[in-house]
mmCIF file of C-alpha atoms and ligand atoms in Angstrom:
data_model
loop_
_atom_site.group_PDB
_atom_site.id
_atom_site.type_symbol
_atom_site.label_atom_id
_atom_site.label_comp_id
_atom_site.label_asym_id
_atom_site.label_seq_id
_atom_site.Cartn_x
_atom_site.Cartn_y
_atom_site.Cartn_z
ATOM 1 C CA MET A 42 0.160 0.135 0.222
ATOM 2 C CA ARG A 43 1.072 3.740 -0.516
ATOM 3 C CA ALA A 44 1.711 5.826 3.269
ATOM 4 C CA LEU A 45 2.777 9.120 3.786
ATOM 5 C CA THR A 46 6.086 8.674 6.276
ATOM 6 C CA LEU A 47 8.182 10.471 8.234
ATOM 7 C CA THR A 48 11.302 10.974 6.900
ATOM 8 C CA GLY A 49 14.505 12.123 9.281
ATOM 9 C CA ASP A 50 14.897 15.542 8.486
ATOM 10 C CA ARG A 51 11.188 16.579 9.064
ATOM 11 C CA ARG A 52 9.179 15.802 6.026
ATOM 12 C CA LEU A 53 6.574 13.563 4.448
ATOM 13 C CA ALA A 54 7.774 11.068 2.180
ATOM 14 C CA LEU A 55 5.093 9.028 -0.058
ATOM 15 C CA VAL A 56 6.424 5.136 0.012
ATOM 16 C CA GLU A 57 5.493 1.830 -0.913
ATOM 17 C CA ARG A 58 4.811 -0.214 2.548
ATOM 18 C CA GLU A 59 3.418 -3.518 3.404
ATOM 19 C CA ARG A 60 0.018 -3.606 3.903
ATOM 20 C CA PRO A 61 -0.290 -4.192 7.748
ATOM 21 C CA ARG A 62 -2.496 -7.363 8.824
ATOM 22 C CA VAL A 63 -4.587 -8.574 11.246
ATOM 23 C CA LYS A 64 -2.611 -10.275 13.838
ATOM 24 C CA GLU A 65 -4.643 -10.369 17.353
ATOM 25 C CA ALA A 66 -7.806 -11.708 17.977
ATOM 26 C CA ARG A 67 -9.587 -8.136 17.965
ATOM 27 C CA ASP A 68 -7.647 -6.383 15.181
ATOM 28 C CA VAL A 69 -9.465 -4.929 12.663
ATOM 29 C CA LEU A 70 -7.799 -4.200 9.457
ATOM 30 C CA VAL A 71 -9.458 -0.614 7.613
ATOM 31 C CA ARG A 72 -9.369 0.562 4.381
ATOM 32 C CA VAL A 73 -8.902 4.306 5.051
ATOM 33 C CA HIS A 74 -11.209 6.655 2.909
ATOM 34 C CA GLN A 75 -9.789 10.163 4.165
ATOM 35 C CA THR A 76 -7.794 11.767 7.011
ATOM 36 C CA GLY A 77 -8.153 15.119 8.613
ATOM 37 C CA VAL A 78 -5.047 17.370 8.772
ATOM 38 C CA CYS A 79 -4.474 18.425 12.304
ATOM 39 C CA GLY A 80 -2.811 21.182 13.460
ATOM 40 C CA THR A 81 0.035 18.554 15.348
ATOM 41 C CA ASP A 82 0.634 16.835 12.150
ATOM 42 C CA ARG A 83 2.199 20.592 11.033
ATOM 43 C CA SER A 84 3.582 21.317 13.879
ATOM 44 C CA VAL A 85 5.932 17.796 13.865
ATOM 45 C CA LEU A 86 7.070 19.088 10.192
ATOM 46 C CA VAL A 87 8.060 22.030 11.601
ATOM 47 C CA GLY A 88 9.652 21.061 14.676
ATOM 48 C CA LYS A 89 7.413 22.071 17.284
ATOM 49 C CA PHE A 90 6.445 18.429 18.033
ATOM 50 C CA ALA A 91 8.503 15.167 18.602
ATOM 51 C CA ALA A 92 7.242 12.304 16.385
ATOM 52 C CA GLU A 93 9.027 8.923 15.442
ATOM 53 C CA PRO A 94 11.035 9.157 12.417
ATOM 54 C CA GLY A 95 9.396 6.279 9.651
ATOM 55 C CA VAL A 96 6.357 6.413 11.135
ATOM 56 C CA VAL A 97 3.006 6.660 8.975
ATOM 57 C CA MET A 98 1.469 9.929 10.058
ATOM 58 C CA GLY A 99 -2.013 10.894 10.072
ATOM 59 C CA HIS A 100 -4.765 10.241 12.928
ATOM 60 C CA GLU A 101 -7.975 11.835 12.271
ATOM 61 C CA ALA A 102 -9.131 9.129 10.256
ATOM 62 C CA VAL A 103 -12.843 7.675 8.637
ATOM 63 C CA GLY A 104 -12.724 4.228 6.417
ATOM 64 C CA GLU A 105 -14.134 1.123 6.064
ATOM 65 C CA VAL A 106 -13.820 -2.443 7.691
ATOM 66 C CA VAL A 107 -12.022 -4.863 5.480
ATOM 67 C CA GLU A 108 -11.376 -7.871 7.786
ATOM 68 C CA THR A 109 -11.462 -8.688 11.269
ATOM 69 C CA GLY A 110 -10.235 -10.782 14.282
ATOM 70 C CA PRO A 111 -11.675 -13.789 15.339
ATOM 71 C CA GLU A 112 -12.897 -12.303 18.389
ATOM 72 C CA VAL A 113 -14.575 -9.059 17.099
ATOM 73 C CA THR A 114 -18.255 -9.073 17.450
ATOM 74 C CA ALA A 115 -19.261 -5.378 17.037
ATOM 75 C CA LEU A 116 -17.642 -4.527 13.618
ATOM 76 C CA ALA A 117 -17.858 -6.725 10.174
ATOM 77 C CA PRO A 118 -16.613 -5.960 7.132
ATOM 78 C CA GLY A 119 -17.958 -3.284 4.979
ATOM 79 C CA ASP A 120 -18.882 -1.084 8.115
ATOM 80 C CA ARG A 121 -17.771 2.409 8.183
ATOM 81 C CA VAL A 122 -16.027 3.515 11.012
ATOM 82 C CA ILE A 123 -13.950 6.499 12.865
ATOM 83 C CA VAL A 124 -10.739 5.744 14.113
ATOM 84 C CA ASN A 125 -10.211 6.808 18.182
ATOM 85 C CA PRO A 126 -6.495 7.519 17.652
ATOM 86 C CA THR A 127 -6.213 8.225 21.362
ATOM 87 C CA LEU A 128 -5.319 4.681 22.395
ATOM 88 C CA TYR A 129 -4.988 3.253 26.206
ATOM 89 C CA CYS A 130 -4.317 0.472 28.300
ATOM 90 C CA GLY A 131 -7.074 0.627 30.047
ATOM 91 C CA ARG A 132 -5.329 -1.279 33.092
ATOM 92 C CA CYS A 133 -2.950 1.422 34.803
ATOM 93 C CA GLU A 134 -3.512 3.994 37.532
ATOM 94 C CA ARG A 135 -4.532 6.493 35.057
ATOM 95 C CA CYS A 136 -6.487 4.835 33.525
ATOM 96 C CA LEU A 137 -8.400 3.429 35.994
ATOM 97 C CA ARG A 138 -9.061 6.830 37.667
ATOM 98 C CA GLY A 139 -10.883 7.826 34.099
ATOM 99 C CA GLN A 140 -7.499 9.687 32.566
ATOM 100 C CA THR A 141 -7.245 7.617 29.784
ATOM 101 C CA ASN A 142 -5.593 10.316 27.785
ATOM 102 C CA PHE A 143 -2.750 10.497 30.137
ATOM 103 C CA CYS A 144 -2.336 6.450 30.215
ATOM 104 C CA HIS A 145 1.257 5.508 31.754
ATOM 105 C CA ASP A 146 1.471 2.870 28.486
ATOM 106 C CA LYS A 147 1.502 5.780 25.960
ATOM 107 C CA THR A 148 5.178 5.248 24.541
ATOM 108 C CA GLY A 149 4.415 3.589 20.959
ATOM 109 C CA ASN A 150 0.741 4.171 21.084
ATOM 110 C CA GLU A 151 0.489 7.317 19.650
ATOM 111 C CA VAL A 152 -1.132 7.280 16.109
ATOM 112 C CA GLY A 153 0.537 8.615 13.576
ATOM 113 C CA ILE A 154 2.903 10.073 16.174
ATOM 114 C CA ASP A 155 4.990 6.695 17.293
ATOM 115 C CA ARG A 156 2.765 4.230 15.600
ATOM 116 C CA ASP A 157 1.667 3.960 12.127
ATOM 117 C CA GLY A 158 -1.308 6.192 11.282
ATOM 118 C CA SER A 159 -3.688 7.020 8.514
ATOM 119 C CA TYR A 160 -2.041 8.941 5.912
ATOM 120 C CA ALA A 161 -2.412 5.304 4.024
ATOM 121 C CA ASP A 162 -4.400 2.915 2.237
ATOM 122 C CA HIS A 163 -4.997 0.719 5.110
ATOM 123 C CA ILE A 164 -4.782 0.730 8.971
ATOM 124 C CA VAL A 165 -5.214 -1.860 11.733
ATOM 125 C CA LEU A 166 -6.003 -1.243 15.130
ATOM 126 C CA GLU A 167 -7.821 -3.221 17.831
ATOM 127 C CA ASP A 168 -11.905 -2.904 17.903
ATOM 128 C CA ARG A 169 -12.305 -0.278 20.469
ATOM 129 C CA PHE A 170 -10.688 2.043 19.375
ATOM 130 C CA LEU A 171 -13.165 2.151 16.356
ATOM 131 C CA HIS A 172 -16.650 3.510 16.262
ATOM 132 C CA LEU A 173 -19.288 2.925 13.941
ATOM 133 C CA ILE A 174 -20.416 5.925 11.778
ATOM 134 C CA PRO A 175 -24.065 6.488 12.191
ATOM 135 C CA ASP A 176 -26.565 5.736 9.350
ATOM 136 C CA GLY A 177 -26.826 8.601 7.141
ATOM 137 C CA VAL A 178 -23.836 10.400 8.525
ATOM 138 C CA SER A 179 -21.103 11.303 5.837
ATOM 139 C CA TYR A 180 -17.357 10.501 5.744
ATOM 140 C CA ASP A 181 -16.645 14.389 5.263
ATOM 141 C CA ARG A 182 -19.165 14.876 8.952
ATOM 142 C CA ALA A 183 -17.527 12.012 10.459
ATOM 143 C CA VAL A 184 -13.475 13.107 9.894
ATOM 144 C CA LEU A 185 -14.264 15.976 12.174
ATOM 145 C CA THR A 186 -15.345 13.501 15.375
ATOM 146 C CA GLU A 187 -11.748 13.688 16.746
ATOM 147 C CA PRO A 188 -11.564 17.232 16.909
ATOM 148 C CA LEU A 189 -14.775 17.465 18.618
ATOM 149 C CA ALA A 190 -14.003 14.851 21.078
ATOM 150 C CA CYS A 191 -11.091 16.980 21.867
ATOM 151 C CA VAL A 192 -13.404 20.410 22.070
ATOM 152 C CA LEU A 193 -15.560 18.117 24.609
ATOM 153 C CA ASN A 194 -13.181 17.390 26.835
ATOM 154 C CA ASN A 195 -12.072 20.970 27.142
ATOM 155 C CA LEU A 196 -15.549 22.245 27.558
ATOM 156 C CA ASP A 197 -16.148 19.627 30.187
ATOM 157 C CA ALA A 198 -12.858 21.227 31.870
ATOM 158 C CA ALA A 199 -14.404 24.574 32.068
ATOM 159 C CA ASP A 200 -17.507 23.403 34.063
ATOM 160 C CA LEU A 201 -19.747 25.321 31.521
ATOM 161 C CA ASP A 202 -22.407 27.504 33.206
ATOM 162 C CA PRO A 203 -25.787 26.214 31.115
ATOM 163 C CA GLY A 204 -26.741 29.515 29.305
ATOM 164 C CA GLY A 205 -23.574 31.558 30.048
ATOM 165 C CA GLN A 206 -21.344 33.281 27.981
ATOM 166 C CA VAL A 207 -18.138 31.376 26.486
ATOM 167 C CA THR A 208 -15.173 33.661 24.389
ATOM 168 C CA VAL A 209 -13.406 31.683 21.832
ATOM 169 C CA VAL A 210 -9.999 33.180 21.034
ATOM 170 C CA GLY A 211 -9.216 31.733 17.433
ATOM 171 C CA ALA A 212 -11.150 30.701 14.595
ATOM 172 C CA GLY A 213 -8.833 27.485 13.550
ATOM 173 C CA PRO A 214 -10.532 24.606 12.916
ATOM 174 C CA VAL A 215 -10.649 23.502 16.429
ATOM 175 C CA GLY A 216 -11.725 27.401 17.423
ATOM 176 C CA LEU A 217 -14.776 26.922 15.218
ATOM 177 C CA VAL A 218 -15.512 23.147 16.649
ATOM 178 C CA CYS A 219 -15.482 24.300 19.653
ATOM 179 C CA ALA A 220 -17.474 27.439 18.974
ATOM 180 C CA VAL A 221 -20.108 25.157 17.376
ATOM 181 C CA ALA A 222 -20.202 22.795 20.268
ATOM 182 C CA ALA A 223 -20.501 25.335 22.974
ATOM 183 C CA ARG A 224 -22.945 27.062 21.523
ATOM 184 C CA HIS A 225 -24.818 23.553 20.680
ATOM 185 C CA LEU A 226 -24.335 23.017 24.366
ATOM 186 C CA GLY A 227 -26.616 26.320 25.459
ATOM 187 C CA SER A 228 -23.680 28.622 25.970
ATOM 188 C CA GLY A 229 -23.705 32.211 24.143
ATOM 189 C CA VAL A 230 -20.295 32.286 22.398
ATOM 190 C CA THR A 231 -18.071 35.154 21.052
ATOM 191 C CA LEU A 232 -15.410 33.832 18.784
ATOM 192 C CA ILE A 233 -12.059 36.425 18.209
ATOM 193 C CA GLU A 234 -10.318 35.797 14.993
ATOM 194 C CA ARG A 235 -7.950 38.179 13.618
ATOM 195 C CA ASP A 236 -7.470 36.785 10.274
ATOM 196 C CA ASP A 237 -9.877 38.345 7.713
ATOM 197 C CA PHE A 238 -10.543 34.828 5.659
ATOM 198 C CA ARG A 239 -10.678 33.099 8.930
ATOM 199 C CA ARG A 240 -13.357 35.709 10.491
ATOM 200 C CA GLY A 241 -15.342 35.743 7.348
ATOM 201 C CA GLN A 242 -15.359 32.016 6.946
ATOM 202 C CA ALA A 243 -16.551 31.888 10.580
ATOM 203 C CA SER A 244 -18.878 34.498 10.426
ATOM 204 C CA GLU A 245 -20.508 32.633 7.491
ATOM 205 C CA LEU A 246 -20.728 29.062 9.086
ATOM 206 C CA LEU A 247 -21.715 29.785 12.466
ATOM 207 C CA THR A 248 -24.566 32.304 11.607
ATOM 208 C CA GLY A 249 -25.730 29.003 9.172
ATOM 209 C CA PHE A 250 -25.427 26.731 12.264
ATOM 210 C CA PHE A 251 -27.017 29.138 14.813
ATOM 211 C CA ALA A 252 -29.779 31.647 14.086
ATOM 212 C CA SER A 253 -28.708 33.571 17.303
ATOM 213 C CA GLY A 254 -26.355 33.594 19.915
ATOM 214 C CA VAL A 255 -22.906 33.569 18.096
ATOM 215 C CA THR A 256 -20.610 36.723 17.370
ATOM 216 C CA VAL A 257 -17.559 36.599 15.600
ATOM 217 C CA VAL A 258 -15.349 39.771 16.251
ATOM 218 C CA GLY A 259 -12.010 40.982 15.088
ATOM 219 C CA ALA A 260 -8.746 41.072 17.576
ATOM 220 C CA GLY A 261 -8.652 45.124 17.733
ATOM 221 C CA PRO A 262 -8.718 46.592 20.910
ATOM 222 C CA ASP A 263 -11.966 48.578 20.357
ATOM 223 C CA GLU A 264 -13.498 44.765 19.137
ATOM 224 C CA ARG A 265 -12.983 43.520 22.605
ATOM 225 C CA PRO A 266 -16.397 41.416 24.060
ATOM 226 C CA ASP A 267 -17.163 41.880 27.617
ATOM 227 C CA ARG A 268 -15.752 39.845 29.919
ATOM 228 C CA ALA A 269 -16.868 36.266 29.937
ATOM 229 C CA PRO A 270 -17.029 33.856 32.785
ATOM 230 C CA THR A 271 -15.387 30.954 30.263
ATOM 231 C CA VAL A 272 -12.197 31.973 28.180
ATOM 232 C CA ILE A 273 -10.864 28.887 25.853
ATOM 233 C CA ASP A 274 -7.529 29.541 23.991
ATOM 234 C CA THR A 275 -7.321 27.536 20.646
ATOM 235 C CA VAL A 276 -4.553 29.406 19.245
ATOM 236 C CA GLY A 277 -1.806 28.175 22.284
ATOM 237 C CA ASN A 278 -0.130 31.376 22.738
ATOM 238 C CA GLN A 279 -2.938 33.360 23.907
ATOM 239 C CA LEU A 280 -3.458 32.914 27.443
ATOM 240 C CA GLY A 281 -2.189 36.528 28.344
ATOM 241 C CA THR A 282 -5.150 37.934 26.487
ATOM 242 C CA ALA A 283 -7.438 35.213 27.788
ATOM 243 C CA LEU A 284 -7.052 36.050 31.143
ATOM 244 C CA ASP A 285 -8.132 39.613 30.463
ATOM 245 C CA LEU A 286 -11.204 38.521 28.653
ATOM 246 C CA ALA A 287 -12.248 36.631 31.617
ATOM 247 C CA ASP A 288 -14.677 37.849 33.988
ATOM 248 C CA ASP A 289 -13.539 38.002 37.762
ATOM 249 C CA THR A 290 -14.062 34.249 39.249
ATOM 250 C CA GLY A 291 -13.651 33.099 35.250
ATOM 251 C CA THR A 292 -11.859 30.078 33.894
ATOM 252 C CA VAL A 293 -9.903 30.386 31.039
ATOM 253 C CA VAL A 294 -8.595 27.070 29.314
ATOM 254 C CA ALA A 295 -5.095 26.607 27.717
ATOM 255 C CA MET A 296 -6.324 24.537 24.723
ATOM 256 C CA GLY A 297 -4.014 25.261 21.511
ATOM 257 C CA TYR A 298 -0.707 23.728 21.268
ATOM 258 C CA ASP A 299 2.273 25.730 20.706
ATOM 259 C CA SER A 300 5.302 24.332 22.570
ATOM 260 C CA ARG A 301 7.265 27.954 22.013
ATOM 261 C CA ALA A 302 4.636 29.938 23.736
ATOM 262 C CA GLU A 303 5.313 31.987 26.868
ATOM 263 C CA THR A 304 3.387 34.228 29.048
ATOM 264 C CA THR A 305 3.589 36.526 32.225
ATOM 265 C CA VAL A 306 0.977 35.557 34.708
ATOM 266 C CA ARG A 307 0.366 38.136 37.885
ATOM 267 C CA PRO A 308 -0.409 35.694 40.999
ATOM 268 C CA LEU A 309 -2.117 38.645 42.453
ATOM 269 C CA GLU A 310 -4.369 39.177 39.850
ATOM 270 C CA ILE A 311 -4.931 34.995 39.972
ATOM 271 C CA LEU A 312 -5.775 35.763 43.613
ATOM 272 C CA GLN A 313 -7.651 39.067 43.639
ATOM 273 C CA ARG A 314 -9.603 37.915 40.889
ATOM 274 C CA GLN A 315 -10.181 34.245 41.622
ATOM 275 C CA LEU A 316 -9.401 32.965 38.296
ATOM 276 C CA ARG A 317 -9.054 29.507 37.290
ATOM 277 C CA ILE A 318 -6.426 28.495 34.666
ATOM 278 C CA VAL A 319 -6.920 24.459 33.733
ATOM 279 C CA GLY A 320 -5.605 22.304 30.885
ATOM 280 C CA ALA A 321 -7.319 19.326 30.003
ATOM 281 C CA GLY A 322 -5.081 17.146 27.556
ATOM 282 C CA ASP A 323 -6.920 15.899 24.364
ATOM 283 C CA TYR A 324 -9.522 13.710 24.995
ATOM 284 C CA ARG A 325 -10.745 10.935 27.570
ATOM 285 C CA GLY A 326 -12.185 7.487 26.438
ATOM 286 C CA PRO A 327 -16.021 8.371 26.936
ATOM 287 C CA HIS A 328 -15.370 11.808 24.766
ATOM 288 C CA PHE A 329 -15.375 9.875 21.891
ATOM 289 C CA PRO A 330 -18.749 8.086 21.707
ATOM 290 C CA ARG A 331 -20.545 11.250 22.926
ATOM 291 C CA ALA A 332 -18.599 13.347 20.409
ATOM 292 C CA VAL A 333 -19.737 10.564 17.593
ATOM 293 C CA GLU A 334 -23.305 10.924 18.706
ATOM 294 C CA MET A 335 -23.216 15.044 18.909
ATOM 295 C CA ALA A 336 -21.297 15.186 15.225
ATOM 296 C CA ALA A 337 -24.013 13.564 13.744
ATOM 297 C CA GLY A 338 -26.208 16.247 14.307
ATOM 298 C CA LEU A 339 -23.738 19.041 13.681
ATOM 299 C CA PRO A 340 -23.129 20.154 10.094
ATOM 300 C CA LEU A 341 -18.969 20.058 10.569
ATOM 301 C CA GLU A 342 -18.498 18.771 7.079
ATOM 302 C CA ARG A 343 -18.622 22.728 6.105
ATOM 303 C CA LEU A 344 -15.612 23.081 7.756
ATOM 304 C CA ILE A 345 -13.590 21.369 5.079
ATOM 305 C CA THR A 346 -12.457 23.909 2.235
ATOM 306 C CA HIS A 347 -9.558 21.612 0.683
ATOM 307 C CA ARG A 348 -9.256 17.859 -0.082
ATOM 308 C CA PHE A 349 -5.760 16.155 -1.333
ATOM 309 C CA PRO A 350 -4.808 12.726 -2.717
ATOM 310 C CA LEU A 351 -2.048 11.277 -0.888
ATOM 311 C CA GLU A 352 0.547 12.181 -3.562
ATOM 312 C CA ARG A 353 -0.536 15.732 -3.310
ATOM 313 C CA HIS A 354 0.652 15.937 0.505
ATOM 314 C CA GLU A 355 2.832 18.887 -0.055
ATOM 315 C CA ASP A 356 0.222 21.142 -1.466
ATOM 316 C CA ALA A 357 -2.501 20.014 1.430
ATOM 317 C CA PHE A 358 0.427 21.052 4.138
ATOM 318 C CA ALA A 359 1.015 24.615 1.840
ATOM 319 C CA VAL A 360 -2.572 25.508 1.703
ATOM 320 C CA LEU A 361 -2.995 25.505 5.466
ATOM 321 C CA ALA A 362 0.025 27.607 6.028
ATOM 322 C CA ALA A 363 -0.640 31.429 6.716
ATOM 323 C CA ALA A 364 1.215 32.844 3.398
ATOM 324 C CA GLY A 365 3.491 35.279 3.702
ATOM 325 C CA GLY A 366 1.329 38.165 5.444
ATOM 326 C CA THR A 367 -1.627 37.600 3.460
ATOM 327 C CA GLY A 368 -3.355 35.255 5.912
ATOM 328 C CA TYR A 369 -4.631 32.178 5.577
ATOM 329 C CA SER A 370 -6.823 30.675 2.602
ATOM 330 C CA ALA A 371 -7.780 27.374 4.410
ATOM 331 C CA LEU A 372 -9.809 25.848 7.275
ATOM 332 C CA LYS A 373 -10.120 21.906 7.574
ATOM 333 C CA VAL A 374 -8.391 20.289 4.799
ATOM 334 C CA VAL A 375 -8.452 16.054 4.114
ATOM 335 C CA ILE A 376 -6.045 13.761 2.411
ATOM 336 C CA GLN A 377 -7.947 11.321 0.661
ATOM 337 C CA SER A 378 -6.191 8.003 0.729
ATOM 338 C CA ALA A 379 -5.596 6.871 -2.694
ATOM 339 C CA GLU A 380 -7.765 3.533 -2.908
ATOM 340 C CA ALA A 381 -11.151 5.636 -1.702
ATOM 341 C CA ALA A 382 -10.125 8.582 -4.081
ATOM 342 C CA ALA A 383 -9.487 6.431 -7.000
HETATM 343 ZN ZN1 LIG B 459 -5.679 15.714 15.681
HETATM 344 ZN ZN1 LIG B 460 -3.105 3.001 31.017
#
C-alpha cells in the first residue's frame, strides 16, 4: 500500500509499505477513506512537536472495515468507522482513574506519532478504538469527530455554566468546532479571530448553524467583547489575552498547542480576581462516543475547504500555512487515501 511516512529531516515521503495485517484476535483492518490534517501534524513538520522518524503519520481518520480478527463481534467488513487515535491500556492507575488521555502506557501507542497512522491506504487497530459511523452521516462529517472529542473534554474542564457566555480565542478548525459545540450545549459564544479570511468563514458558518447566540469579532482593542465567565484559548499562545477577557471568578482553558509560547502571569491578579487556569489534554475515552453522537447532528463538514490525494501532501500542508502576510486561505484540509479517491 502507499503511505506518507515521516523522514529524519521532518518531511513527509510517499512510500510503498507492506499492508498491515490482522494479527491479534481483536484487530481490525480498515481501508482508509480520508484523514483530516491536524495542527499537530504541521507542528511535527515544523519541529514544534516530536514524532518517530519512519512512522506513517495521520490520525483523524475514517474508513471501511475490510477484515476482522476472530474475537471481533461488533464490527464486520463493509462497516464505516471512525478511528479513535488516543489509544490507552485500560489497566494502569491513570486509566483506572478515567484519565485515559494520560495513560502510563502511551509510548508506541500514539497513532500517527509513534505508531503507524492513517495517511495510508490501510490501518490496523484494536476494535475498541473504532466507532461505527451512524447511518446517514457522511465521511466528511465523521472526519471531524476527533477534534470534537478534544473540544468536549476542554469544555468539560471549563465547567460551563448552562446558558452562560463563552469567549473562544482563534477561529481555526478547532476554534470553530469549539464555538459550534459550546453554542450547541447552550452557551452564548463570542469568537475572536484576527485573520480576515478565517473571520469571514467563521461568520458565514456560525450564522448558518445557529439563528442567534454567536458573535464573531476581530482582535482589535475596540472590538473587545465584555468579559466572559469562560474563555478558551484555542491558539495556544493567547493565555494573557484570555486572562484579560475572563470575568472575575472566571475560568480560562489553555487548549491550543504551541510549544514555544510563554506568558507572564501575575499571581496577585489570579488571587484577587479568583481566576482559574485549566488544561485538559486531548480527550478521555468516554468523550469519543459522545462526540460521535453529537457530530451526527452538526454540519461539521462545512469546515472542510480543501481535499487532496495522498500524492499531493505537499499542497495539503502548503495551503494550511498563513502565506507570507496574506493570511490564511484554508480551514479544514483532508487527505484522501489513494484507493478511496480512485
Ligand atoms: Zn488531531
Ligand atoms: Zn493506561
